[in-house]
Amino acid sequence: MTVTPRGRHAPVSEATTHRLSLLLRCLRILDGEGVGTISSRLLEERFGMNSAQIRKDLAQFGEFGVRGVGYRIPVLRDRLRGVLGLDRARIVVVAGAGNLGLALADSRNFNSPPFRVAALFDVDPAKVGTASRTGIPILAGTDIARQTQALGAEIGVVAVPAEAAGPTAAALVAGGARAIRNFAPTPLGPFRGVALKNVDLTLFLDGLSYLLAASEPAPPAPEP
Amino acid sequence: MTVTPRGRHAPVSEATTHRLSLLLRCLRILDGEGVGTISSRLLEERFGMNSAQIRKDLAQFGEFGVRGVGYRIPVLRDRLRGVLGLDRARIVVVAGAGNLGLALADSRNFNSPPFRVAALFDVDPAKVGTASRTGIPILAGTDIARQTQALGAEIGVVAVPAEAAGPTAAALVAGGARAIRNFAPTPLGPFRGVALKNVDLTLFLDGLSYLLAASEPAPPAPEP
């Protein structure tokens, strides 16, 4: 799915937004070090990024490079934040306080501005009323729609077992979530007006095995 | 990075391998239900996939569709398994037995054939010698290289804190891992001859906020 955020540029693919996110992270690191400009070549050397791909991606959003100098980091960083919709706060709720939900909610990457994880939900009475390691409250899984609305959450994360994923996503949408990230091991159907992305953990291994296969001879054909 | 596995087809992007993985999952579900053939249109209706994209992706690997009938599921499934390098067993080790490492190792998606998670590693003496919920042994984090080699692991997963990620990845590579999936919140540099993929959990939210931004007016310009 490609869309045009705010009519400011041509739609870009999810692969591109992933690369832009990674680039933005690198720019933040450099900015924190006081670096003012950087070339795509140095981005490749330092962070292992593909400099040609960087230039191609950025060309879609205007002219950022200065010949012989490189990219002006604060300018590029702010522009990427706008493109990625990161120029305003976003409340997130995570349904499921198992290992995955807790790992996400307590991650300093996941729960970091402009995103704020406001609550976890779980159906386990022993967990409800407690908090995660970093202090995120765990609320009742029966209360998802109401709490999602009360918290003003725009993004709902589904980290529950497969059999609970459908009703959980529906409750998040009922509570006003306009974007759903589904980590449950089952694809969820589309919801009208909701950006839905399924994440299959297997993909992380499948992608690697594809690369491993590149360096291997074909397996022997099975006996007829 | 695009490569040509086993010289059997043109190289495809990671975005394509992700889509093929999702398609393969859907085919497994259908096969389990005894369905023999399916059209791209029905794949779209049932699983929310993009039928035009499916046809385009599959066209790279040969002719699978039968006009008026659809795709023959067992044939397509076996071909995709070959393309994705899933036609042989792959041993995986997960470094870091925190919430994320445990979530991955105990996931029935992540730890499923042809992948087998053979061990977790952790530096916490209270965890070493125990096992995860699904019975995966937690071994000493000081022993990564030796155990990775002993287990014959091809894939290493880094799920440790940022400050430990570099040495952990190096130990996995020293033990013979040829592919690394890094979930730590820091990019890892390239290792020669090793397929390395960094996963930034923030990407899952950035991708959604990009979609959210599509339906929003541009934020007001800051005061000069």
Short mmCIF file of C-alpha atoms in Angstrom, two decimals:
data_model
loop_
_atom_site.label_atom_id
_atom_site.label_comp_id
_atom_site.label_asym_id
_atom_site.label_seq_id
_atom_site.Cartn_x
_atom_site.Cartn_y
_atom_site.Cartn_z
CA MET A 1 0.00 0.00 0.00
CA THR A 2 1.40 3.36 -0.97
CA VAL A 3 -0.16 6.67 -0.02
CA THR A 4 0.73 10.31 -0.34
CA PRO A 5 1.09 11.86 3.09
CA ARG A 6 -0.21 15.39 3.08
CA GLY A 7 0.18 15.70 -0.66
CA ARG A 8 3.80 16.74 -0.23
CA HIS A 9 5.50 14.09 -2.33
CA ALA A 10 4.84 11.02 -4.41
CA PRO A 11 3.78 7.90 -2.51
CA VAL A 12 6.62 5.68 -1.39
CA SER A 13 6.72 1.98 -0.58
CA GLU A 14 7.01 0.45 2.88
CA ALA A 15 10.53 -0.66 1.95
CA THR A 16 11.39 3.00 1.37
CA THR A 17 9.87 4.17 4.64
CA HIS A 18 11.91 1.48 6.41
CA ARG A 19 15.10 2.75 4.82
CA LEU A 20 14.20 6.36 5.63
CA SER A 21 13.57 5.37 9.25
CA LEU A 22 16.99 3.78 9.46
CA LEU A 23 18.56 6.83 7.86
CA LEU A 24 16.77 9.09 10.34
CA ARG A 25 18.17 7.03 13.21
CA CYS A 26 21.69 7.46 11.84
CA LEU A 27 21.15 11.20 11.43
CA ARG A 28 20.08 11.45 15.08
CA ILE A 29 23.27 9.70 16.16
CA LEU A 30 25.37 12.07 14.05
CA ASP A 31 23.44 15.11 15.25
CA GLY A 32 24.04 14.03 18.83
CA GLU A 33 27.75 13.97 18.04
CA GLY A 34 27.59 17.52 16.73
CA VAL A 35 28.16 16.56 13.11
CA GLY A 36 26.57 19.16 10.81
CA THR A 37 26.78 17.56 7.39
CA ILE A 38 27.49 14.11 6.00
CA SER A 39 27.90 12.60 2.56
CA SER A 40 26.09 9.47 1.39
CA ARG A 41 29.51 7.85 1.03
CA LEU A 42 30.31 8.44 4.71
CA LEU A 43 26.85 7.16 5.66
CA GLU A 44 27.75 3.98 3.84
CA GLU A 45 31.16 3.71 5.51
CA ARG A 46 29.91 4.36 9.01
CA PHE A 47 26.52 2.65 9.04
CA GLY A 48 26.75 0.15 6.20
CA MET A 49 23.99 1.87 4.26
CA ASN A 50 23.85 1.77 0.46
CA SER A 51 24.88 5.24 -0.65
CA ALA A 52 23.30 4.96 -4.10
CA GLN A 53 20.03 3.87 -2.52
CA ILE A 54 20.15 6.79 -0.07
CA ARG A 55 20.57 9.27 -2.91
CA LYS A 56 17.75 7.64 -4.85
CA ASP A 57 15.38 7.60 -1.87
CA LEU A 58 16.06 11.19 -0.92
CA ALA A 59 15.72 12.46 -4.48
CA GLN A 60 11.99 11.79 -4.11
CA PHE A 61 11.66 14.49 -1.47
CA GLY A 62 13.71 17.35 -2.82
CA GLU A 63 17.28 18.49 -3.01
CA PHE A 64 19.18 18.01 0.23
CA GLY A 65 22.74 17.42 -0.82
CA VAL A 66 25.28 20.19 -1.21
CA ARG A 67 28.01 19.25 -3.66
CA GLY A 68 31.32 18.63 -1.95
CA VAL A 69 29.71 19.00 1.48
CA GLY A 70 26.99 16.39 1.78
CA TYR A 71 23.62 16.51 3.47
CA ARG A 72 22.83 19.18 6.06
CA ILE A 73 21.82 16.92 8.92
CA PRO A 74 19.28 19.13 10.80
CA VAL A 75 17.47 20.03 7.57
CA LEU A 76 17.31 16.47 6.34
CA ARG A 77 16.32 15.13 9.76
CA ASP A 78 13.38 17.54 10.06
CA ARG A 79 12.22 16.79 6.53
CA LEU A 80 12.31 13.04 7.14
CA ARG A 81 10.38 13.47 10.38
CA GLY A 82 7.66 15.23 8.41
CA VAL A 83 7.60 12.63 5.64
CA LEU A 84 7.33 9.80 8.16
CA GLY A 85 4.62 11.53 10.19
CA LEU A 86 6.96 11.78 13.17
CA ASP A 87 6.40 15.51 13.70
CA ARG A 88 3.61 14.99 16.23
CA ALA A 89 3.09 12.79 19.27
CA ARG A 90 1.42 9.41 18.76
CA ILE A 91 -0.14 7.41 21.55
CA VAL A 92 0.32 3.64 21.29
CA VAL A 93 -1.37 0.83 23.21
CA VAL A 94 -0.08 -2.74 23.22
CA ALA A 95 -2.58 -5.58 23.56
CA GLY A 96 -0.92 -8.58 25.18
CA ALA A 97 1.53 -8.39 28.08
CA GLY A 98 3.39 -11.61 27.32
CA ASN A 99 7.07 -11.67 26.43
CA LEU A 100 6.52 -9.99 23.07
CA GLY A 101 4.20 -7.24 24.29
CA LEU A 102 6.51 -6.49 27.21
CA ALA A 103 9.59 -6.55 24.97
CA LEU A 104 7.99 -3.99 22.67
CA ALA A 105 6.53 -1.75 25.35
CA ASP A 106 9.72 -1.66 27.40
CA SER A 107 12.03 -1.17 24.42
CA ARG A 108 13.65 2.24 24.39
CA ASN A 109 13.38 2.12 20.61
CA PHE A 110 9.74 1.24 20.44
CA ASN A 111 8.52 3.46 23.27
CA SER A 112 10.29 6.65 22.29
CA PRO A 113 9.16 10.05 21.01
CA PRO A 114 7.09 10.81 19.09
CA PHE A 115 5.56 7.50 20.14
CA ARG A 116 4.41 6.92 23.67
CA VAL A 117 3.18 3.53 24.84
CA ALA A 118 0.40 4.51 27.24
CA ALA A 119 -0.86 1.09 28.26
CA LEU A 120 -0.60 -2.67 27.89
CA PHE A 121 -3.66 -4.90 27.99
CA ASP A 122 -3.88 -8.48 29.21
CA VAL A 123 -6.57 -10.95 30.19
CA ASP A 124 -4.48 -12.54 32.95
CA PRO A 125 -5.93 -11.27 36.25
CA ALA A 126 -2.52 -11.69 37.87
CA LYS A 127 -1.08 -9.10 35.47
CA VAL A 128 -3.93 -6.60 35.35
CA GLY A 129 -3.26 -3.70 37.70
CA THR A 130 0.49 -4.21 37.64
CA ALA A 131 3.00 -2.46 35.41
CA SER A 132 5.81 -3.42 33.05
CA ARG A 133 9.47 -3.06 33.99
CA THR A 134 9.53 0.51 32.69
CA GLY A 135 6.28 1.39 34.41
CA ILE A 136 3.66 0.99 31.70
CA PRO A 137 0.33 0.07 33.30
CA ILE A 138 -1.24 -3.27 32.38
CA LEU A 139 -4.99 -2.80 31.98
CA ALA A 140 -7.80 -5.34 31.61
CA GLY A 141 -8.05 -7.03 28.24
CA THR A 142 -11.83 -6.73 28.47
CA ASP A 143 -11.50 -2.97 28.48
CA ILE A 144 -9.53 -2.38 25.30
CA ALA A 145 -12.05 -0.32 23.34
CA ARG A 146 -12.92 2.01 26.20
CA GLN A 147 -9.33 2.56 27.35
CA THR A 148 -8.00 3.00 23.83
CA GLN A 149 -10.52 5.78 23.37
CA ALA A 150 -9.86 7.33 26.78
CA LEU A 151 -6.12 7.37 26.13
CA GLY A 152 -6.53 8.83 22.65
CA ALA A 153 -4.41 6.05 21.18
CA GLU A 154 -3.94 6.24 17.43
CA ILE A 155 -1.88 3.06 17.13
CA GLY A 156 -2.78 -0.37 18.46
CA VAL A 157 -0.30 -3.22 18.63
CA VAL A 158 -1.61 -6.78 18.67
CA ALA A 159 0.71 -9.10 20.62
CA VAL A 160 -1.79 -11.73 21.73
CA PRO A 161 -2.15 -15.42 20.78
CA ALA A 162 -3.55 -16.12 17.30
CA GLU A 163 -7.01 -17.10 18.52
CA ALA A 164 -7.48 -13.75 20.28
CA ALA A 165 -6.03 -11.56 17.55
CA GLY A 166 -9.20 -10.86 15.58
CA PRO A 167 -11.40 -9.70 18.48
CA THR A 168 -8.45 -7.78 19.94
CA ALA A 169 -7.87 -5.84 16.73
CA ALA A 170 -11.60 -5.17 16.45
CA ALA A 171 -11.64 -3.75 19.98
CA LEU A 172 -8.68 -1.50 19.22
CA VAL A 173 -10.44 -0.20 16.10
CA ALA A 174 -13.68 0.25 18.04
CA GLY A 175 -11.70 2.38 20.48
CA GLY A 176 -10.50 4.65 17.70
CA ALA A 177 -7.12 3.22 16.71
CA ARG A 178 -6.42 4.21 13.12
CA ALA A 179 -3.38 2.02 12.68
CA ILE A 180 -2.82 -1.58 13.77
CA ARG A 181 0.43 -3.50 13.89
CA ASN A 182 -0.33 -7.18 14.21
CA PHE A 183 2.37 -9.48 15.60
CA ALA A 184 0.03 -12.42 16.21
CA PRO A 185 0.75 -15.48 14.07
CA THR A 186 -2.35 -15.03 11.95
CA PRO A 187 -3.13 -12.48 9.27
CA LEU A 188 -5.96 -10.08 10.12
CA GLY A 189 -8.42 -8.93 7.54
CA PRO A 190 -8.66 -5.26 6.53
CA PHE A 191 -10.63 -2.76 8.61
CA ARG A 192 -12.14 0.17 6.75
CA GLY A 193 -10.14 3.36 7.20
CA VAL A 194 -7.48 1.63 9.31
CA ALA A 195 -3.85 1.17 8.32
CA LEU A 196 -3.16 -2.46 9.14
CA LYS A 197 0.24 -4.11 8.95
CA ASN A 198 0.76 -7.74 9.81
CA VAL A 199 4.22 -8.68 11.08
CA ASP A 200 5.06 -12.33 10.81
CA LEU A 201 8.06 -13.19 12.96
CA THR A 202 8.89 -15.97 10.52
CA LEU A 203 9.70 -13.31 7.96
CA PHE A 204 12.84 -12.44 9.87
CA LEU A 205 14.14 -15.96 9.37
CA ASP A 206 12.75 -16.49 5.87
CA GLY A 207 14.59 -13.39 4.69
CA LEU A 208 17.85 -14.76 6.07
CA SER A 209 17.37 -18.23 4.65
CA TYR A 210 16.87 -16.65 1.23
CA LEU A 211 20.27 -15.03 1.61
CA LEU A 212 21.83 -18.26 2.90
CA ALA A 213 20.44 -20.13 -0.08
CA ALA A 214 22.31 -17.73 -2.33
CA SER A 215 25.62 -19.26 -1.33
CA GLU A 216 24.55 -22.88 -1.47
CA PRO A 217 24.28 -25.45 -4.22
CA ALA A 218 20.74 -26.50 -5.03
CA PRO A 219 19.61 -29.40 -2.87
CA PRO A 220 19.48 -32.76 -4.61
CA ALA A 221 16.23 -33.46 -6.40
CA PRO A 222 14.04 -35.90 -4.50
CA GLU A 223 13.94 -39.49 -5.72
CA PRO A 224 11.18 -39.93 -8.29
CA MET B 1 20.89 -6.37 -1.10
CA THR B 2 19.69 -8.70 -3.81
CA VAL B 3 21.25 -12.03 -4.60
CA THR B 4 20.49 -14.91 -6.88
CA PRO B 5 19.92 -18.04 -4.83
CA ARG B 6 21.31 -21.04 -6.61
CA GLY B 7 21.19 -19.28 -9.95
CA ARG B 8 17.61 -20.36 -10.46
CA HIS B 9 15.99 -16.96 -10.96
CA ALA B 10 16.70 -13.26 -11.04
CA PRO B 11 17.55 -11.67 -7.69
CA VAL B 12 14.57 -10.34 -5.78
CA SER B 13 14.35 -7.63 -3.12
CA GLU B 14 13.77 -8.21 0.59
CA ALA B 15 10.31 -6.70 0.14
CA THR B 16 9.57 -9.43 -2.38
CA THR B 17 10.87 -12.21 -0.14
CA HIS B 18 8.62 -10.86 2.63
CA ARG B 19 5.61 -11.00 0.37
CA LEU B 20 6.51 -14.49 -0.82
CA SER B 21 6.83 -15.62 2.80
CA LEU B 22 3.37 -14.31 3.56
CA LEU B 23 2.00 -15.99 0.46
CA LEU B 24 3.64 -19.26 1.46
CA ARG B 25 1.98 -19.04 4.86
CA CYS B 26 -1.43 -18.59 3.21
CA LEU B 27 -0.77 -21.53 0.90
CA ARG B 28 0.03 -23.72 3.93
CA ILE B 29 -3.28 -22.75 5.52
CA LEU B 30 -5.17 -23.57 2.32
CA ASP B 31 -3.28 -26.83 1.84
CA GLY B 32 -4.18 -27.82 5.38
CA GLU B 33 -7.82 -27.27 4.46
CA GLY B 34 -7.47 -29.56 1.46
CA VAL B 35 -7.77 -26.78 -1.10
CA GLY B 36 -5.95 -27.77 -4.31
CA THR B 37 -5.93 -24.59 -6.36
CA ILE B 38 -6.60 -20.92 -5.70
CA SER B 39 -6.79 -17.78 -7.81
CA SER B 40 -4.97 -14.57 -6.99
CA ARG B 41 -8.40 -12.92 -6.69
CA LEU B 42 -9.45 -15.37 -3.96
CA LEU B 43 -6.11 -14.89 -2.21
CA GLU B 44 -6.92 -11.21 -2.11
CA GLU B 45 -10.46 -11.78 -0.80
CA ARG B 46 -9.46 -14.27 1.86
CA PHE B 47 -6.12 -12.92 3.06
CA GLY B 48 -6.18 -9.28 2.01
CA MET B 49 -3.25 -9.75 -0.34
CA ASN B 50 -2.80 -7.64 -3.44
CA SER B 51 -3.68 -9.94 -6.34
CA ALA B 52 -1.85 -7.88 -8.96
CA GLN B 53 1.28 -7.90 -6.79
CA ILE B 54 1.02 -11.67 -6.31
CA ARG B 55 0.87 -12.23 -10.06
CA LYS B 56 3.80 -9.88 -10.60
CA ASP B 57 5.93 -11.49 -7.88
CA LEU B 58 5.26 -15.03 -9.07
CA ALA B 59 5.88 -14.19 -12.70
CA GLN B 60 9.57 -13.92 -11.76
CA PHE B 61 9.74 -17.62 -10.96
CA GLY B 62 7.86 -19.26 -13.78
CA GLU B 63 4.33 -20.02 -14.84
CA PHE B 64 2.17 -21.32 -12.01
CA GLY B 65 -1.30 -20.14 -12.85
CA VAL B 66 -3.75 -22.21 -14.87
CA ARG B 67 -6.29 -20.05 -16.63
CA GLY B 68 -9.72 -20.36 -15.10
CA VAL B 69 -8.38 -22.56 -12.30
CA GLY B 70 -5.76 -20.59 -10.42
CA TYR B 71 -2.52 -21.66 -8.82
CA ARG B 72 -1.85 -25.32 -8.02
CA ILE B 73 -1.11 -24.99 -4.33
CA PRO B 74 1.32 -27.90 -3.75
CA VAL B 75 3.41 -26.97 -6.80
CA LEU B 76 3.56 -23.31 -5.90
CA ARG B 77 4.28 -24.05 -2.24
CA ASP B 78 7.24 -26.30 -3.07
CA ARG B 79 8.65 -23.78 -5.53
CA LEU B 80 8.42 -20.96 -3.01
CA ARG B 81 10.10 -23.11 -0.38
CA GLY B 82 13.01 -23.58 -2.77
CA VAL B 83 13.20 -19.91 -3.66
CA LEU B 84 13.22 -18.89 -0.01
CA GLY B 85 15.80 -21.48 0.98
CA LEU B 86 13.26 -23.25 3.15
CA ASP B 87 13.84 -26.67 1.65
CA ARG B 88 16.43 -27.66 4.23
CA ALA B 89 16.64 -27.49 8.03
CA ARG B 90 18.28 -24.41 9.56
CA ILE B 91 19.56 -24.29 13.11
CA VAL B 92 19.04 -20.96 14.89
CA VAL B 93 20.49 -19.67 18.15
CA VAL B 94 19.12 -16.64 19.99
CA ALA B 95 21.51 -14.50 22.02
CA GLY B 96 19.64 -12.80 24.85
CA ALA B 97 16.97 -14.49 26.98
CA GLY B 98 15.10 -11.33 27.93
CA ASN B 99 11.51 -10.69 26.92
CA LEU B 100 12.37 -10.31 23.25
CA GLY B 101 14.64 -13.33 22.96
CA LEU B 102 12.14 -15.49 24.82
CA ALA B 103 9.25 -14.15 22.72
CA LEU B 104 11.09 -15.09 19.55
CA ALA B 105 12.38 -18.46 20.68
CA ASP B 106 9.02 -19.56 22.10
CA SER B 107 6.99 -18.32 19.14
CA ARG B 108 5.47 -21.13 17.14
CA ASN B 109 6.04 -18.99 14.07
CA PHE B 110 9.67 -18.24 14.71
CA ASN B 111 10.69 -21.66 15.97
CA SER B 112 9.08 -23.78 13.29
CA PRO B 113 10.40 -25.98 10.47
CA PRO B 114 12.65 -25.65 8.62
CA PHE B 115 14.01 -23.44 11.41
CA ARG B 116 14.85 -24.91 14.78
CA VAL B 117 15.89 -22.72 17.69
CA ALA B 118 18.48 -24.90 19.39
CA ALA B 119 19.56 -22.60 22.20
CA LEU B 120 19.25 -19.24 23.90
CA PHE B 121 22.24 -17.48 25.45
CA ASP B 122 22.25 -15.14 28.42
CA VAL B 123 24.79 -13.65 30.80
CA ASP B 124 22.43 -13.78 33.80
CA PRO B 125 23.66 -16.67 36.00
CA ALA B 126 20.09 -17.11 37.28
CA LYS B 127 18.93 -17.95 33.75
CA VAL B 128 21.86 -20.05 32.55
CA GLY B 129 21.07 -23.74 32.89
CA THR B 130 17.31 -23.19 32.81
CA ALA B 131 15.04 -23.39 29.78
CA SER B 132 12.41 -21.25 28.10
CA ARG B 133 8.70 -21.97 28.39
CA THR B 134 8.84 -24.26 25.36
CA GLY B 135 11.96 -26.00 26.59
CA ILE B 136 14.78 -24.27 24.75
CA PRO B 137 17.94 -24.44 26.87
CA ILE B 138 19.51 -21.18 28.05
CA LEU B 139 23.27 -21.44 27.76
CA ALA B 140 26.05 -19.19 29.07
CA GLY B 141 26.53 -15.95 27.16
CA THR B 142 30.29 -16.41 27.51
CA ASP B 143 30.05 -19.57 25.46
CA ILE B 144 28.36 -18.29 22.31
CA ALA B 145 31.09 -19.03 19.78
CA ARG B 146 31.77 -22.56 20.99
CA GLN B 147 28.11 -23.56 21.34
CA THR B 148 27.09 -21.98 18.04
CA GLN B 149 29.70 -24.13 16.37
CA ALA B 150 28.79 -27.25 18.35
CA LEU B 151 25.13 -26.86 17.46
CA GLY B 152 25.87 -26.19 13.80
CA ALA B 153 23.80 -23.03 13.89
CA GLU B 154 23.66 -21.15 10.60
CA ILE B 155 21.55 -18.27 11.90
CA GLY B 156 22.24 -16.12 14.94
CA VAL B 157 19.70 -13.77 16.41
CA VAL B 158 20.91 -10.83 18.48
CA ALA B 159 18.40 -9.87 21.17
CA VAL B 160 20.71 -8.32 23.74
CA PRO B 161 21.08 -4.72 24.96
CA ALA B 162 22.73 -2.28 22.56
CA GLU B 163 26.06 -2.19 24.38
CA ALA B 164 26.45 -5.97 24.09
CA ALA B 165 25.29 -6.31 20.49
CA GLY B 166 28.62 -5.90 18.74
CA PRO B 167 30.60 -8.50 20.71
CA THR B 168 27.60 -10.84 20.66
CA ALA B 169 27.33 -10.71 16.87
CA ALA B 170 31.07 -11.20 16.58
CA ALA B 171 30.86 -14.30 18.77
CA LEU B 172 28.03 -15.72 16.66
CA VAL B 173 30.07 -15.16 13.52
CA ALA B 174 33.16 -16.68 15.17
CA GLY B 175 31.01 -19.74 15.89
CA GLY B 176 30.13 -20.11 12.25
CA ALA B 177 26.80 -18.30 11.91
CA ARG B 178 26.44 -17.17 8.30
CA ALA B 179 23.38 -15.01 8.85
CA ILE B 180 22.65 -12.57 11.68
CA ARG B 181 19.35 -10.95 12.52
CA ASN B 182 19.99 -8.05 14.88
CA PHE B 183 17.13 -6.80 17.06
CA ALA B 184 19.34 -4.70 19.34
CA PRO B 185 18.73 -0.96 19.15
CA THR B 186 21.99 -0.28 17.39
CA PRO B 187 23.06 -0.98 13.84
CA LEU B 188 25.84 -3.53 13.47
CA GLY B 189 28.54 -3.16 10.88
CA PRO B 190 28.95 -5.70 8.09
CA PHE B 191 30.82 -8.97 8.63
CA ARG B 192 32.54 -10.47 5.62
CA GLY B 193 30.59 -13.34 4.11
CA VAL B 194 27.73 -12.97 6.58
CA ALA B 195 24.18 -11.95 5.71
CA LEU B 196 23.33 -9.33 8.30
CA LYS B 197 19.92 -7.76 8.76
CA ASN B 198 19.25 -5.17 11.40
CA VAL B 199 15.67 -4.98 12.67
CA ASP B 200 14.77 -1.74 14.36
CA LEU B 201 11.58 -2.12 16.39
CA THR B 202 10.89 1.56 15.79
CA LEU B 203 10.37 0.73 12.13
CA PHE B 204 7.09 -0.95 13.00
CA LEU B 205 5.75 2.31 14.37
CA ASP B 206 7.40 4.62 11.84
CA GLY B 207 5.74 2.68 9.03
CA LEU B 208 2.36 3.17 10.65
CA SER B 209 2.84 6.84 11.37
CA TYR B 210 3.67 7.34 7.71
CA LEU B 211 0.28 5.86 6.87
CA LEU B 212 -1.44 7.92 9.57
CA ALA B 213 0.15 11.07 8.20
CA ALA B 214 -1.49 10.33 4.86
CA SER B 215 -4.90 11.17 6.27
CA GLU B 216 -3.87 14.25 8.19
CA PRO B 217 -3.42 17.91 7.30
CA ALA B 218 0.16 19.11 7.45
CA PRO B 219 1.06 20.36 10.93
CA PRO B 220 1.33 24.14 11.30
CA ALA B 221 4.71 25.56 10.47
CA PRO B 222 6.73 26.45 13.58
CA GLU B 223 6.95 30.12 14.56
CA PRO B 224 9.95 31.77 12.90
#
